[in-house]
PDB file of N, CA and C in Angstrom:
ATOM      1  N   MET A  19     -22.816 -48.979   5.609  1.00 74.00           N
ATOM      2  CA  MET A  19     -21.372 -48.861   5.581  1.00 74.00           C
ATOM      3  C   MET A  19     -20.853 -49.189   6.968  1.00 74.00           C
ATOM      4  N   MET A  20     -19.795 -49.920   7.014  1.00 77.00           N
ATOM      5  CA  MET A  20     -19.146 -50.213   8.286  1.00 77.00           C
ATOM      6  C   MET A  20     -17.645 -50.040   8.128  1.00 77.00           C
ATOM      7  N   THR A  21     -17.022 -49.598   9.187  1.00 78.00           N
ATOM      8  CA  THR A  21     -15.570 -49.502   9.220  1.00 78.00           C
ATOM      9  C   THR A  21     -15.067 -50.545  10.210  1.00 78.00           C
ATOM     10  N   ARG A  22     -14.083 -51.273   9.808  1.00 82.00           N
ATOM     11  CA  ARG A  22     -13.504 -52.273  10.698  1.00 82.00           C
ATOM     12  C   ARG A  22     -13.112 -51.615  12.018  1.00 82.00           C
ATOM     13  N   VAL A  23     -13.399 -52.277  13.131  1.00 80.00           N
ATOM     14  CA  VAL A  23     -13.144 -51.706  14.456  1.00 80.00           C
ATOM     15  C   VAL A  23     -11.686 -51.261  14.590  1.00 80.00           C
ATOM     16  N   SER A  24     -10.758 -52.059  14.093  1.00 87.00           N
ATOM     17  CA  SER A  24      -9.335 -51.722  14.216  1.00 87.00           C
ATOM     18  C   SER A  24      -8.939 -50.519  13.361  1.00 87.00           C
ATOM     19  N   HIS A  25      -9.815 -50.097  12.449  1.00 83.00           N
ATOM     20  CA  HIS A  25      -9.503 -48.974  11.575  1.00 83.00           C
ATOM     21  C   HIS A  25     -10.284 -47.704  11.925  1.00 83.00           C
ATOM     22  N   ARG A  26     -11.089 -47.768  12.958  1.00 80.00           N
ATOM     23  CA  ARG A  26     -11.891 -46.603  13.334  1.00 80.00           C
ATOM     24  C   ARG A  26     -11.010 -45.501  13.910  1.00 80.00           C
ATOM     25  N   GLY A  27     -11.486 -44.261  13.740  1.00 85.00           N
ATOM     26  CA  GLY A  27     -10.748 -43.118  14.257  1.00 85.00           C
ATOM     27  C   GLY A  27      -9.670 -42.601  13.316  1.00 85.00           C
ATOM     28  N   ARG A  28      -9.620 -43.128  12.107  1.00 89.00           N
ATOM     29  CA  ARG A  28      -8.608 -42.715  11.139  1.00 89.00           C
ATOM     30  C   ARG A  28      -9.182 -41.841  10.026  1.00 89.00           C
ATOM     31  N   GLY A  29     -10.478 -41.564  10.078  1.00 89.00           N
ATOM     32  CA  GLY A  29     -11.086 -40.720   9.058  1.00 89.00           C
ATOM     33  C   GLY A  29     -11.589 -41.474   7.836  1.00 89.00           C
ATOM     34  N   ILE A  30     -11.517 -42.794   7.867  1.00 91.00           N
ATOM     35  CA  ILE A  30     -11.937 -43.596   6.718  1.00 91.00           C
ATOM     36  C   ILE A  30     -13.428 -43.440   6.463  1.00 91.00           C
ATOM     37  N   ALA A  31     -14.247 -43.572   7.494  1.00 91.00           N
ATOM     38  CA  ALA A  31     -15.695 -43.453   7.330  1.00 91.00           C
ATOM     39  C   ALA A  31     -16.087 -42.052   6.863  1.00 91.00           C
ATOM     40  N   THR A  32     -15.432 -41.042   7.397  1.00 93.00           N
ATOM     41  CA  THR A  32     -15.716 -39.668   6.974  1.00 93.00           C
ATOM     42  C   THR A  32     -15.391 -39.484   5.501  1.00 93.00           C
ATOM     43  N   THR A  33     -14.257 -40.010   5.071  1.00 93.00           N
ATOM     44  CA  THR A  33     -13.871 -39.920   3.663  1.00 93.00           C
ATOM     45  C   THR A  33     -14.874 -40.644   2.776  1.00 93.00           C
ATOM     46  N   LEU A  34     -15.313 -41.822   3.189  1.00 92.00           N
ATOM     47  CA  LEU A  34     -16.302 -42.573   2.412  1.00 92.00           C
ATOM     48  C   LEU A  34     -17.631 -41.826   2.326  1.00 92.00           C
ATOM     49  N   MET A  35     -18.064 -41.248   3.427  1.00 94.00           N
ATOM     50  CA  MET A  35     -19.328 -40.499   3.432  1.00 94.00           C
ATOM     51  C   MET A  35     -19.219 -39.254   2.561  1.00 94.00           C
ATOM     52  N   GLN A  36     -18.085 -38.571   2.604  1.00 95.00           N
ATOM     53  CA  GLN A  36     -17.892 -37.393   1.755  1.00 95.00           C
ATOM     54  C   GLN A  36     -17.920 -37.778   0.279  1.00 95.00           C
ATOM     55  N   ALA A  37     -17.329 -38.914  -0.062  1.00 96.00           N
ATOM     56  CA  ALA A  37     -17.338 -39.392  -1.444  1.00 96.00           C
ATOM     57  C   ALA A  37     -18.759 -39.757  -1.873  1.00 96.00           C
ATOM     58  N   ALA A  38     -19.506 -40.411  -0.997  1.00 95.00           N
ATOM     59  CA  ALA A  38     -20.896 -40.768  -1.313  1.00 95.00           C
ATOM     60  C   ALA A  38     -21.735 -39.516  -1.515  1.00 95.00           C
ATOM     61  N   GLU A  39     -21.539 -38.526  -0.662  1.00 96.00           N
ATOM     62  CA  GLU A  39     -22.272 -37.266  -0.791  1.00 96.00           C
ATOM     63  C   GLU A  39     -21.910 -36.561  -2.099  1.00 96.00           C
ATOM     64  N   ALA A  40     -20.628 -36.547  -2.457  1.00 96.00           N
ATOM     65  CA  ALA A  40     -20.198 -35.916  -3.706  1.00 96.00           C
ATOM     66  C   ALA A  40     -20.826 -36.614  -4.913  1.00 96.00           C
ATOM     67  N   CYS A  41     -20.887 -37.942  -4.879  1.00 96.00           N
ATOM     68  CA  CYS A  41     -21.531 -38.694  -5.968  1.00 96.00           C
ATOM     69  C   CYS A  41     -23.009 -38.348  -6.058  1.00 96.00           C
ATOM     70  N   ALA A  42     -23.659 -38.208  -4.917  1.00 96.00           N
ATOM     71  CA  ALA A  42     -25.078 -37.860  -4.914  1.00 96.00           C
ATOM     72  C   ALA A  42     -25.294 -36.461  -5.493  1.00 96.00           C
ATOM     73  N   VAL A  43     -24.444 -35.511  -5.139  1.00 96.00           N
ATOM     74  CA  VAL A  43     -24.547 -34.148  -5.659  1.00 96.00           C
ATOM     75  C   VAL A  43     -24.330 -34.153  -7.173  1.00 96.00           C
ATOM     76  N   GLU A  44     -23.354 -34.925  -7.652  1.00 96.00           N
ATOM     77  CA  GLU A  44     -23.101 -35.037  -9.096  1.00 96.00           C
ATOM     78  C   GLU A  44     -24.331 -35.553  -9.842  1.00 96.00           C
ATOM     79  N   ARG A  45     -25.126 -36.347  -9.146  1.00 95.00           N
ATOM     80  CA  ARG A  45     -26.323 -36.917  -9.757  1.00 95.00           C
ATOM     81  C   ARG A  45     -27.582 -36.092  -9.443  1.00 95.00           C
ATOM     82  N   ALA A  46     -27.353 -34.861  -9.011  1.00 95.00           N
ATOM     83  CA  ALA A  46     -28.427 -33.890  -8.738  1.00 95.00           C
ATOM     84  C   ALA A  46     -29.381 -34.343  -7.639  1.00 95.00           C
ATOM     85  N   ARG A  47     -28.877 -35.110  -6.692  1.00 95.00           N
ATOM     86  CA  ARG A  47     -29.696 -35.487  -5.536  1.00 95.00           C
ATOM     87  C   ARG A  47     -29.627 -34.361  -4.515  1.00 95.00           C
ATOM     88  N   THR A  48     -30.696 -34.176  -3.787  1.00 96.00           N
ATOM     89  CA  THR A  48     -30.734 -33.085  -2.806  1.00 96.00           C
ATOM     90  C   THR A  48     -31.032 -33.559  -1.391  1.00 96.00           C
ATOM     91  N   LEU A  49     -31.280 -34.856  -1.222  1.00 97.00           N
ATOM     92  CA  LEU A  49     -31.621 -35.368   0.097  1.00 97.00           C
ATOM     93  C   LEU A  49     -31.014 -36.756   0.282  1.00 97.00           C
ATOM     94  N   LEU A  50     -30.303 -36.933   1.388  1.00 97.00           N
ATOM     95  CA  LEU A  50     -29.773 -38.240   1.755  1.00 97.00           C
ATOM     96  C   LEU A  50     -30.554 -38.759   2.949  1.00 97.00           C
ATOM     97  N   VAL A  51     -30.811 -40.047   2.972  1.00 97.00           N
ATOM     98  CA  VAL A  51     -31.507 -40.698   4.083  1.00 97.00           C
ATOM     99  C   VAL A  51     -30.711 -41.943   4.449  1.00 97.00           C
ATOM    100  N   LEU A  52     -30.534 -42.181   5.742  1.00 96.00           N
ATOM    101  CA  LEU A  52     -29.828 -43.376   6.198  1.00 96.00           C
ATOM    102  C   LEU A  52     -30.362 -43.796   7.547  1.00 96.00           C
ATOM    103  N   ASP A  53     -29.955 -44.975   7.969  1.00 95.00           N
ATOM    104  CA  ASP A  53     -30.339 -45.417   9.310  1.00 95.00           C
ATOM    105  C   ASP A  53     -29.168 -46.123   9.972  1.00 95.00           C
ATOM    106  N   THR A  54     -29.234 -46.200  11.282  1.00 94.00           N
ATOM    107  CA  THR A  54     -28.208 -46.880  12.060  1.00 94.00           C
ATOM    108  C   THR A  54     -28.865 -47.495  13.289  1.00 94.00           C
ATOM    109  N   ALA A  55     -28.266 -48.521  13.819  1.00 92.00           N
ATOM    110  CA  ALA A  55     -28.820 -49.209  14.978  1.00 92.00           C
ATOM    111  C   ALA A  55     -28.764 -48.321  16.221  1.00 92.00           C
ATOM    112  N   VAL A  56     -29.743 -48.470  17.082  1.00 94.00           N
ATOM    113  CA  VAL A  56     -29.747 -47.751  18.359  1.00 94.00           C
ATOM    114  C   VAL A  56     -28.585 -48.249  19.218  1.00 94.00           C
ATOM    115  N   GLU A  57     -28.436 -49.577  19.291  1.00 89.00           N
ATOM    116  CA  GLU A  57     -27.353 -50.169  20.083  1.00 89.00           C
ATOM    117  C   GLU A  57     -26.097 -50.285  19.230  1.00 89.00           C
ATOM    118  N   ASP A  58     -25.024 -49.696  19.679  1.00 82.00           N
ATOM    119  CA  ASP A  58     -23.727 -49.766  18.995  1.00 82.00           C
ATOM    120  C   ASP A  58     -23.751 -49.180  17.585  1.00 82.00           C
ATOM    121  N   GLY A  59     -24.676 -48.267  17.308  1.00 81.00           N
ATOM    122  CA  GLY A  59     -24.759 -47.637  15.995  1.00 81.00           C
ATOM    123  C   GLY A  59     -23.841 -46.436  15.896  1.00 81.00           C
ATOM    124  N   ALA A  60     -23.947 -45.745  14.780  1.00 90.00           N
ATOM    125  CA  ALA A  60     -23.055 -44.626  14.479  1.00 90.00           C
ATOM    126  C   ALA A  60     -23.769 -43.282  14.552  1.00 90.00           C
ATOM    127  N   SER A  61     -24.740 -43.155  15.442  1.00 93.00           N
ATOM    128  CA  SER A  61     -25.536 -41.926  15.500  1.00 93.00           C
ATOM    129  C   SER A  61     -24.690 -40.682  15.742  1.00 93.00           C
ATOM    130  N   VAL A  62     -23.739 -40.745  16.638  1.00 94.00           N
ATOM    131  CA  VAL A  62     -22.892 -39.580  16.930  1.00 94.00           C
ATOM    132  C   VAL A  62     -22.101 -39.192  15.678  1.00 94.00           C
ATOM    133  N   PHE A  63     -21.595 -40.182  14.964  1.00 94.00           N
ATOM    134  CA  PHE A  63     -20.842 -39.941  13.734  1.00 94.00           C
ATOM    135  C   PHE A  63     -21.707 -39.242  12.693  1.00 94.00           C
ATOM    136  N   TYR A  64     -22.913 -39.754  12.456  1.00 96.00           N
ATOM    137  CA  TYR A  64     -23.791 -39.158  11.444  1.00 96.00           C
ATOM    138  C   TYR A  64     -24.234 -37.744  11.849  1.00 96.00           C
ATOM    139  N   GLU A  65     -24.493 -37.531  13.113  1.00 97.00           N
ATOM    140  CA  GLU A  65     -24.877 -36.192  13.570  1.00 97.00           C
ATOM    141  C   GLU A  65     -23.718 -35.221  13.381  1.00 97.00           C
ATOM    142  N   ARG A  66     -22.496 -35.681  13.579  1.00 96.00           N
ATOM    143  CA  ARG A  66     -21.318 -34.840  13.369  1.00 96.00           C
ATOM    144  C   ARG A  66     -21.189 -34.444  11.892  1.00 96.00           C
ATOM    145  N   LEU A  67     -21.686 -35.294  10.996  1.00 96.00           N
ATOM    146  CA  LEU A  67     -21.645 -35.003   9.568  1.00 96.00           C
ATOM    147  C   LEU A  67     -22.833 -34.161   9.101  1.00 96.00           C
ATOM    148  N   GLY A  68     -23.697 -33.769  10.036  1.00 97.00           N
ATOM    149  CA  GLY A  68     -24.800 -32.886   9.685  1.00 97.00           C
ATOM    150  C   GLY A  68     -26.133 -33.560   9.442  1.00 97.00           C
ATOM    151  N   PHE A  69     -26.242 -34.848   9.711  1.00 98.00           N
ATOM    152  CA  PHE A  69     -27.513 -35.543   9.558  1.00 98.00           C
ATOM    153  C   PHE A  69     -28.428 -35.245  10.742  1.00 98.00           C
ATOM    154  N   ALA A  70     -29.721 -35.120  10.456  1.00 98.00           N
ATOM    155  CA  ALA A  70     -30.724 -34.835  11.487  1.00 98.00           C
ATOM    156  C   ALA A  70     -31.536 -36.097  11.760  1.00 98.00           C
ATOM    157  N   LEU A  71     -31.770 -36.370  13.025  1.00 98.00           N
ATOM    158  CA  LEU A  71     -32.560 -37.532  13.430  1.00 98.00           C
ATOM    159  C   LEU A  71     -34.037 -37.282  13.173  1.00 98.00           C
ATOM    160  N   THR A  72     -34.662 -38.199  12.445  1.00 97.00           N
ATOM    161  CA  THR A  72     -36.097 -38.118  12.202  1.00 97.00           C
ATOM    162  C   THR A  72     -36.854 -38.847  13.295  1.00 97.00           C
ATOM    163  N   GLY A  73     -36.397 -40.024  13.658  1.00 97.00           N
ATOM    164  CA  GLY A  73     -37.068 -40.808  14.686  1.00 97.00           C
ATOM    165  C   GLY A  73     -36.442 -42.181  14.822  1.00 97.00           C
ATOM    166  N   ILE A  74     -37.040 -42.974  15.690  1.00 97.00           N
ATOM    167  CA  ILE A  74     -36.547 -44.320  15.975  1.00 97.00           C
ATOM    168  C   ILE A  74     -37.657 -45.325  15.711  1.00 97.00           C
ATOM    169  N   ILE A  75     -37.318 -46.378  14.995  1.00 97.00           N
ATOM    170  CA  ILE A  75     -38.230 -47.490  14.777  1.00 97.00           C
ATOM    171  C   ILE A  75     -37.805 -48.590  15.757  1.00 97.00           C
ATOM    172  N   PRO A  76     -38.644 -48.930  16.726  1.00 97.00           N
ATOM    173  CA  PRO A  76     -38.235 -49.935  17.711  1.00 97.00           C
ATOM    174  C   PRO A  76     -38.169 -51.342  17.112  1.00 97.00           C
ATOM    175  N   ASP A  77     -37.249 -52.143  17.644  1.00 96.00           N
ATOM    176  CA  ASP A  77     -37.141 -53.563  17.277  1.00 96.00           C
ATOM    177  C   ASP A  77     -37.155 -53.799  15.773  1.00 96.00           C
ATOM    178  N   TYR A  78     -36.423 -53.006  15.020  1.00 94.00           N
ATOM    179  CA  TYR A  78     -36.444 -53.080  13.562  1.00 94.00           C
ATOM    180  C   TYR A  78     -35.283 -53.891  12.982  1.00 94.00           C
ATOM    181  N   ALA A  79     -34.113 -53.824  13.611  1.00 90.00           N
ATOM    182  CA  ALA A  79     -32.913 -54.440  13.055  1.00 90.00           C
ATOM    183  C   ALA A  79     -32.442 -55.614  13.908  1.00 90.00           C
ATOM    184  N   LEU A  80     -31.891 -56.613  13.231  1.00 91.00           N
ATOM    185  CA  LEU A  80     -31.304 -57.746  13.941  1.00 91.00           C
ATOM    186  C   LEU A  80     -29.906 -57.391  14.420  1.00 91.00           C
ATOM    187  N   LYS A  81     -29.606 -57.745  15.655  1.00 88.00           N
ATOM    188  CA  LYS A  81     -28.257 -57.560  16.177  1.00 88.00           C
ATOM    189  C   LYS A  81     -27.385 -58.715  15.681  1.00 88.00           C
ATOM    190  N   PRO A  82     -26.081 -58.506  15.547  1.00 84.00           N
ATOM    191  CA  PRO A  82     -25.192 -59.550  15.008  1.00 84.00           C
ATOM    192  C   PRO A  82     -25.264 -60.887  15.739  1.00 84.00           C
ATOM    193  N   HIS A  83     -25.489 -60.850  17.042  1.00 88.00           N
ATOM    194  CA  HIS A  83     -25.484 -62.092  17.819  1.00 88.00           C
ATOM    195  C   HIS A  83     -26.874 -62.461  18.314  1.00 88.00           C
ATOM    196  N   GLY A  84     -27.897 -61.988  17.605  1.00 91.00           N
ATOM    197  CA  GLY A  84     -29.270 -62.335  17.943  1.00 91.00           C
ATOM    198  C   GLY A  84     -29.997 -61.228  18.677  1.00 91.00           C
ATOM    199  N   GLY A  85     -31.292 -61.226  18.543  1.00 94.00           N
ATOM    200  CA  GLY A  85     -32.126 -60.219  19.186  1.00 94.00           C
ATOM    201  C   GLY A  85     -32.362 -59.032  18.267  1.00 94.00           C
ATOM    202  N   LEU A  86     -33.215 -58.156  18.723  1.00 96.00           N
ATOM    203  CA  LEU A  86     -33.580 -56.981  17.942  1.00 96.00           C
ATOM    204  C   LEU A  86     -33.111 -55.704  18.616  1.00 96.00           C
ATOM    205  N   THR A  87     -32.899 -54.682  17.810  1.00 94.00           N
ATOM    206  CA  THR A  87     -32.579 -53.348  18.309  1.00 94.00           C
ATOM    207  C   THR A  87     -33.340 -52.331  17.462  1.00 94.00           C
ATOM    208  N   GLY A  88     -33.511 -51.182  18.003  1.00 96.00           N
ATOM    209  CA  GLY A  88     -34.173 -50.122  17.255  1.00 96.00           C
ATOM    210  C   GLY A  88     -33.270 -49.571  16.160  1.00 96.00           C
ATOM    211  N   THR A  89     -33.896 -48.862  15.234  1.00 96.00           N
ATOM    212  CA  THR A  89     -33.167 -48.222  14.143  1.00 96.00           C
ATOM    213  C   THR A  89     -33.437 -46.725  14.184  1.00 96.00           C
ATOM    214  N   MET A  90     -32.388 -45.930  14.121  1.00 96.00           N
ATOM    215  CA  MET A  90     -32.492 -44.482  14.104  1.00 96.00           C
ATOM    216  C   MET A  90     -32.438 -44.018  12.645  1.00 96.00           C
ATOM    217  N   VAL A  91     -33.429 -43.254  12.212  1.00 97.00           N
ATOM    218  CA  VAL A  91     -33.515 -42.802  10.824  1.00 97.00           C
ATOM    219  C   VAL A  91     -33.060 -41.344  10.752  1.00 97.00           C
ATOM    220  N   TYR A  92     -32.122 -41.066   9.820  1.00 97.00           N
ATOM    221  CA  TYR A  92     -31.527 -39.743   9.663  1.00 97.00           C
ATOM    222  C   TYR A  92     -31.721 -39.218   8.247  1.00 97.00           C
ATOM    223  N   TRP A  93     -31.627 -37.882   8.075  1.00 98.00           N
ATOM    224  CA  TRP A  93     -31.695 -37.245   6.762  1.00 98.00           C
ATOM    225  C   TRP A  93     -30.754 -36.055   6.744  1.00 98.00           C
ATOM    226  N   LYS A  94     -30.369 -35.641   5.507  1.00 97.00           N
ATOM    227  CA  LYS A  94     -29.500 -34.478   5.343  1.00 97.00           C
ATOM    228  C   LYS A  94     -29.751 -33.878   3.962  1.00 97.00           C
ATOM    229  N   ARG A  95     -29.967 -32.567   3.894  1.00 97.00           N
ATOM    230  CA  ARG A  95     -30.057 -31.856   2.618  1.00 97.00           C
ATOM    231  C   ARG A  95     -28.661 -31.640   2.060  1.00 97.00           C
ATOM    232  N   ILE A  96     -28.516 -31.845   0.756  1.00 95.00           N
ATOM    233  CA  ILE A  96     -27.215 -31.650   0.108  1.00 95.00           C
ATOM    234  C   ILE A  96     -27.408 -30.881  -1.182  1.00 95.00           C
ATOM    235  N   GLY A  97     -26.323 -30.415  -1.756  1.00 87.00           N
ATOM    236  CA  GLY A  97     -26.407 -29.698  -3.022  1.00 87.00           C
ATOM    237  C   GLY A  97     -27.343 -28.505  -2.934  1.00 87.00           C
ATOM    238  N   GLU A  98     -27.902 -28.149  -4.050  1.00 76.00           N
ATOM    239  CA  GLU A  98     -28.853 -27.024  -4.088  1.00 76.00           C
ATOM    240  C   GLU A  98     -30.260 -27.554  -3.991  1.00 76.00           C
ATOM    241  N   ALA A  99     -31.000 -27.057  -3.032  1.00 59.00           N
ATOM    242  CA  ALA A  99     -32.383 -27.523  -2.834  1.00 59.00           C
ATOM    243  C   ALA A  99     -33.317 -26.844  -3.797  1.00 59.00           C
TER     244      ALA A  99
END
């Protein structure tokens, strides 16, 4: 998921993540997993939403203008475990 740079800070990404989490709970899911780039990624945002960092995979993702960056892998328990 990405939010357009000009639209960041308006709560759009938070609303989208809350909707995704609600859909997962409706489907009896109990664990969410996601990843984000080390460089210019959304790690602070995901941590604010309660996701826990599992680790970093180095040189895993392509950067938009070339080259590689690491990927941070996150998880979060939801619904009833």
